[in-house]
XYZ file of C-alpha atoms in Angstrom:
307
model
C -42.316 -85.266 17.396
C -41.854 -85.846 13.688
C -38.155 -86.807 13.796
C -35.138 -86.637 15.928
C -31.638 -85.243 15.097
C -28.645 -85.789 17.285
C -26.299 -82.966 16.554
C -24.494 -83.245 20.115
C -22.728 -86.593 19.436
C -20.915 -85.234 16.287
C -19.895 -82.258 17.935
C -18.609 -83.919 20.975
C -16.574 -86.135 18.648
C -15.148 -83.106 16.815
C -14.176 -81.735 20.095
C -12.538 -84.484 21.327
C -10.496 -84.974 17.848
C -9.485 -81.146 18.172
C -8.367 -81.633 21.840
C -6.458 -84.642 21.163
C -4.716 -83.750 17.733
C -4.280 -79.944 18.355
C -3.211 -79.910 21.810
C 0.061 -78.405 21.099
C -1.497 -75.597 18.966
C -3.776 -74.864 21.920
C -0.896 -74.982 24.284
C 1.128 -72.445 22.295
C -1.911 -69.879 22.126
C -2.339 -70.192 25.835
C 1.623 -69.366 26.217
C 1.182 -66.432 23.746
C -1.881 -65.159 25.183
C -0.570 -65.225 28.821
C 2.520 -63.704 27.741
C 1.037 -60.812 26.120
C -1.540 -60.058 28.677
C 1.273 -60.233 31.410
C 3.497 -57.942 29.404
C 0.535 -55.286 28.979
C -0.438 -55.680 32.675
C 3.298 -54.962 33.510
C 3.253 -51.841 31.524
C 0.115 -50.713 33.615
C 1.170 -51.591 37.020
C 4.961 -51.254 36.919
C 4.887 -47.554 37.346
C 3.084 -45.867 40.314
C -0.492 -45.513 39.992
C -0.479 -41.774 40.026
C 1.744 -41.852 36.966
C -0.679 -44.044 34.963
C -3.500 -41.544 35.999
C -1.599 -38.811 34.948
C -1.338 -40.332 31.701
C -4.789 -41.293 31.317
C -5.659 -37.672 31.951
C -3.387 -36.217 29.395
C -5.012 -38.539 26.906
C -8.510 -37.430 28.131
C -7.573 -33.813 27.703
C -5.953 -34.200 24.264
C -9.211 -36.261 23.269
C -11.854 -34.179 24.691
C -10.635 -31.171 26.720
C -10.683 -30.053 30.255
C -14.056 -31.405 31.362
C -13.422 -34.976 30.289
C -9.636 -34.750 31.734
C -11.361 -33.907 35.115
C -13.878 -36.629 34.840
C -10.944 -39.188 34.074
C -8.844 -37.985 37.057
C -11.964 -38.250 39.534
C -12.817 -41.678 37.849
C -9.578 -43.512 38.462
C -8.746 -42.112 41.601
C -12.196 -43.336 42.806
C -11.052 -46.774 41.303
C -8.113 -46.674 43.283
C -9.914 -45.633 46.415
C -12.278 -48.558 46.401
C -9.101 -50.849 46.055
C -9.965 -52.025 42.578
C -7.012 -50.583 40.920
C -5.071 -53.883 40.224
C -8.543 -55.690 38.868
C -8.979 -52.581 36.589
C -5.645 -52.781 35.119
C -6.076 -56.432 34.555
C -9.470 -56.110 32.687
C -7.897 -53.012 30.620
C -4.817 -55.447 29.761
C -7.280 -58.421 28.584
C -9.237 -55.740 26.779
C -6.043 -54.271 25.061
C -4.897 -57.725 24.014
C -8.132 -59.001 22.724
C -9.047 -55.571 20.796
C -5.645 -55.565 18.926
C -6.178 -59.125 17.960
C -9.767 -58.697 17.013
C -8.744 -55.584 14.896
C -5.757 -57.381 13.432
C -8.165 -60.070 12.385
C -11.250 -58.166 11.445
C -9.589 -55.212 9.511
C -8.024 -57.284 6.667
C -11.170 -59.513 6.562
C -13.240 -56.474 6.010
C -10.770 -55.325 3.239
C -11.070 -58.531 1.492
C -14.812 -58.595 1.786
C -15.186 -54.784 0.388
C -12.951 -55.726 -2.619
C -14.393 -59.235 -3.413
C -18.588 -59.641 -3.702
C -17.700 -63.373 -3.207
C -15.895 -62.739 0.098
C -18.782 -60.464 1.199
C -21.104 -63.153 0.384
C -19.144 -65.756 2.607
C -18.350 -63.437 5.420
C -21.785 -62.158 6.116
C -23.364 -65.055 7.226
C -20.717 -65.963 9.616
C -20.806 -62.472 10.929
C -24.523 -62.791 11.487
C -24.070 -66.176 13.507
C -21.469 -64.446 15.529
C -23.622 -61.429 16.321
C -26.682 -63.507 17.268
C -25.111 -66.312 19.253
C -25.654 -65.659 22.841
C -22.794 -64.402 25.039
C -22.278 -67.234 27.295
C -21.954 -69.869 24.353
C -18.652 -68.381 23.344
C -17.255 -69.337 26.611
C -18.250 -73.228 26.092
C -15.541 -74.023 23.361
C -13.220 -71.767 24.725
C -13.181 -73.502 28.060
C -12.887 -77.098 26.389
C -9.973 -76.155 24.444
C -8.167 -73.833 26.984
C -9.332 -74.710 30.122
C -10.450 -72.364 33.185
C -8.397 -69.212 33.451
C -7.313 -66.038 31.575
C -6.990 -67.565 28.196
C -10.455 -68.748 27.429
C -11.754 -65.176 28.345
C -9.310 -63.631 26.023
C -10.219 -66.132 23.163
C -13.963 -65.763 23.534
C -13.623 -61.990 23.650
C -11.541 -61.871 20.380
C -14.414 -63.916 18.912
C -17.270 -62.033 20.230
C -15.798 -58.388 19.428
C -14.310 -59.100 16.090
C -17.574 -58.694 13.872
C -17.658 -54.679 13.920
C -14.200 -54.360 12.694
C -15.069 -56.671 9.585
C -18.598 -54.800 8.926
C -17.567 -51.315 9.365
C -14.290 -51.922 7.502
C -16.209 -53.484 4.597
C -18.670 -50.480 4.787
C -16.194 -47.786 4.911
C -14.352 -48.841 1.747
C -17.493 -49.416 -0.090
C -18.618 -45.808 0.587
C -15.668 -44.440 -0.707
C -16.705 -42.352 -3.998
C -16.150 -44.579 -7.201
C -15.077 -41.368 -9.047
C -12.254 -40.948 -6.618
C -10.987 -44.443 -7.326
C -11.288 -44.202 -11.159
C -9.477 -40.965 -10.869
C -6.471 -42.818 -9.139
C -6.752 -45.529 -11.896
C -6.485 -42.789 -14.456
C -3.408 -41.586 -12.960
C -1.765 -45.112 -13.121
C -2.132 -46.121 -9.596
C -2.239 -49.822 -8.858
C -4.771 -51.695 -6.733
C -2.348 -51.778 -3.627
C -1.617 -48.005 -4.059
C -5.298 -47.082 -4.265
C -6.157 -49.208 -1.427
C -3.312 -47.657 0.791
C -3.417 -43.917 -0.556
C -7.166 -43.599 -1.402
C -9.650 -46.039 0.160
C -8.212 -46.465 3.606
C -7.594 -43.016 4.408
C -11.404 -42.186 3.162
C -12.560 -45.097 5.113
C -10.589 -44.373 8.287
C -13.587 -42.659 10.245
C -15.699 -45.934 9.684
C -12.867 -48.111 10.646
C -11.972 -46.203 13.701
C -15.841 -46.506 14.704
C -15.204 -49.991 14.362
C -12.415 -50.200 16.599
C -14.534 -48.194 19.214
C -17.146 -50.715 18.895
C -14.496 -53.836 19.110
C -13.307 -52.174 22.468
C -16.765 -51.661 23.821
C -17.658 -55.405 23.125
C -14.384 -56.665 24.424
C -14.900 -54.852 27.760
C -18.403 -56.088 28.102
C -17.213 -59.838 27.363
C -14.263 -59.525 29.616
C -16.763 -59.065 32.493
C -18.703 -62.214 31.711
C -15.536 -63.865 31.423
C -14.897 -63.379 35.107
C -17.268 -66.443 35.312
C -14.519 -68.806 33.805
C -11.883 -67.488 36.101
C -10.560 -64.596 34.308
C -9.056 -61.989 36.477
C -10.193 -58.633 36.828
C -13.225 -56.518 37.319
C -15.450 -59.483 35.977
C -14.250 -61.474 38.878
C -15.494 -58.760 41.438
C -18.827 -58.657 39.803
C -19.148 -62.348 39.788
C -17.878 -62.467 43.668
C -20.634 -59.997 44.291
C -23.467 -62.051 42.662
C -22.139 -65.236 44.206
C -21.995 -63.921 47.701
C -25.066 -61.874 47.711
C -22.904 -58.949 48.445
C -24.570 -55.838 46.656
C -21.675 -53.716 47.801
C -19.056 -55.519 46.141
C -20.957 -55.830 42.861
C -21.958 -52.241 42.892
C -18.297 -51.257 43.174
C -17.128 -53.673 40.601
C -20.013 -52.518 37.963
C -19.190 -48.803 38.766
C -15.524 -49.331 37.831
C -16.523 -51.232 34.556
C -18.887 -48.051 33.837
C -15.859 -45.537 34.563
C -13.564 -47.762 32.313
C -16.020 -47.888 29.385
C -16.726 -44.435 29.355
C -12.945 -43.570 29.310
C -12.349 -46.082 26.633
C -15.484 -44.866 24.482
C -14.810 -41.146 24.601
C -10.821 -41.680 23.802
C -11.379 -44.147 20.802
C -14.390 -42.180 19.380
C -12.502 -38.927 19.396
C -9.816 -40.489 17.188
C -12.822 -41.433 14.666
C -14.017 -37.768 14.614
C -12.443 -35.269 12.428
C -10.664 -32.492 14.162
C -12.672 -29.218 13.682
C -10.403 -26.226 12.797
C -11.096 -23.407 14.986
C -9.583 -19.848 15.779
C -7.323 -19.657 18.823
C -8.961 -18.673 21.887
C -12.464 -19.569 21.020
C -13.639 -22.118 23.395
C -12.234 -25.719 23.511
C -12.168 -28.655 21.111
C -15.472 -29.892 19.703
C -17.382 -26.479 19.879
C -19.040 -25.118 16.763
C -16.666 -24.133 14.409
C -16.047 -20.436 13.345
C -17.143 -19.433 9.791
C -14.182 -18.545 7.516
C -15.086 -14.798 6.667
C -11.880 -14.588 4.464
C -13.696 -16.267 1.706
C -17.309 -15.114 2.284
C -17.905 -11.330 1.218
C -20.004 -9.340 3.687
C -23.043 -7.725 2.382
C -21.238 -4.613 2.460
C -17.958 -5.702 0.415
C -17.181 -4.017 -2.650
C -18.411 -6.862 -4.651
C -22.080 -6.045 -3.491
C -23.612 -2.900 -5.033
C -24.907 -0.431 -2.546
C -27.631 2.076 -3.671
C -27.066 5.525 -2.809
């Protein structure tokens, strides 16, 4: 060994300083996160489960049509039949809260990075670090600062899932046609008006794709957060591993898959532009019918026909 570097000692000192001097902040974050997750969980569990399943089925129909609605109905009925309704709703509540925070944090940073080359240069290595960091490492500082339970799982999920929101927001705004922005400038629009009226609407598909990826990453992290005491399907999977019970682990994993497919299809449908189609010609998502009103046929009066 040529030389020795001790990075652990200064890190431990920094963690000790933060826990001693910012304990009030950590307690406030714990209270806010707990209340928000409990509020979302109350909304998901206070009505009868059939009401919630009906709402999910309607959302699936509006997003993808009858086939996906039937899948959603069967999937959530199966989750209820396996006795995993409450853990599934706990997982969904954590995903919703963590995803909202990740989007609220990530989208403004993405806008800032798209409008400032310096900000983009500063943000990019941070995002690279977050995306290459092993998943379990996110749990270490969260447990140190917030203890064991729900809150460290939510905080670690936010940190893990924020990167796609930043990257795809920046990408979407940068891909807006510069000529469109110049035209808005020519008409006297200010920078804020251009952002709200031109860049964000045109970048919306990319931003929605980023939100979809945020939700998928949040769901995957929530399962791992079950190792630090976060309630939900992650706890079921961890119990199956610790007790070597393949059946429990399989049921918990299957419920996670059902939930992931539902969230992925619904959110990705929001990112896909609706295709205009004629009434009565199949379901949403089918091949669009050509607009023959603007396309003259070979035998129209504009086409000469030889005698």
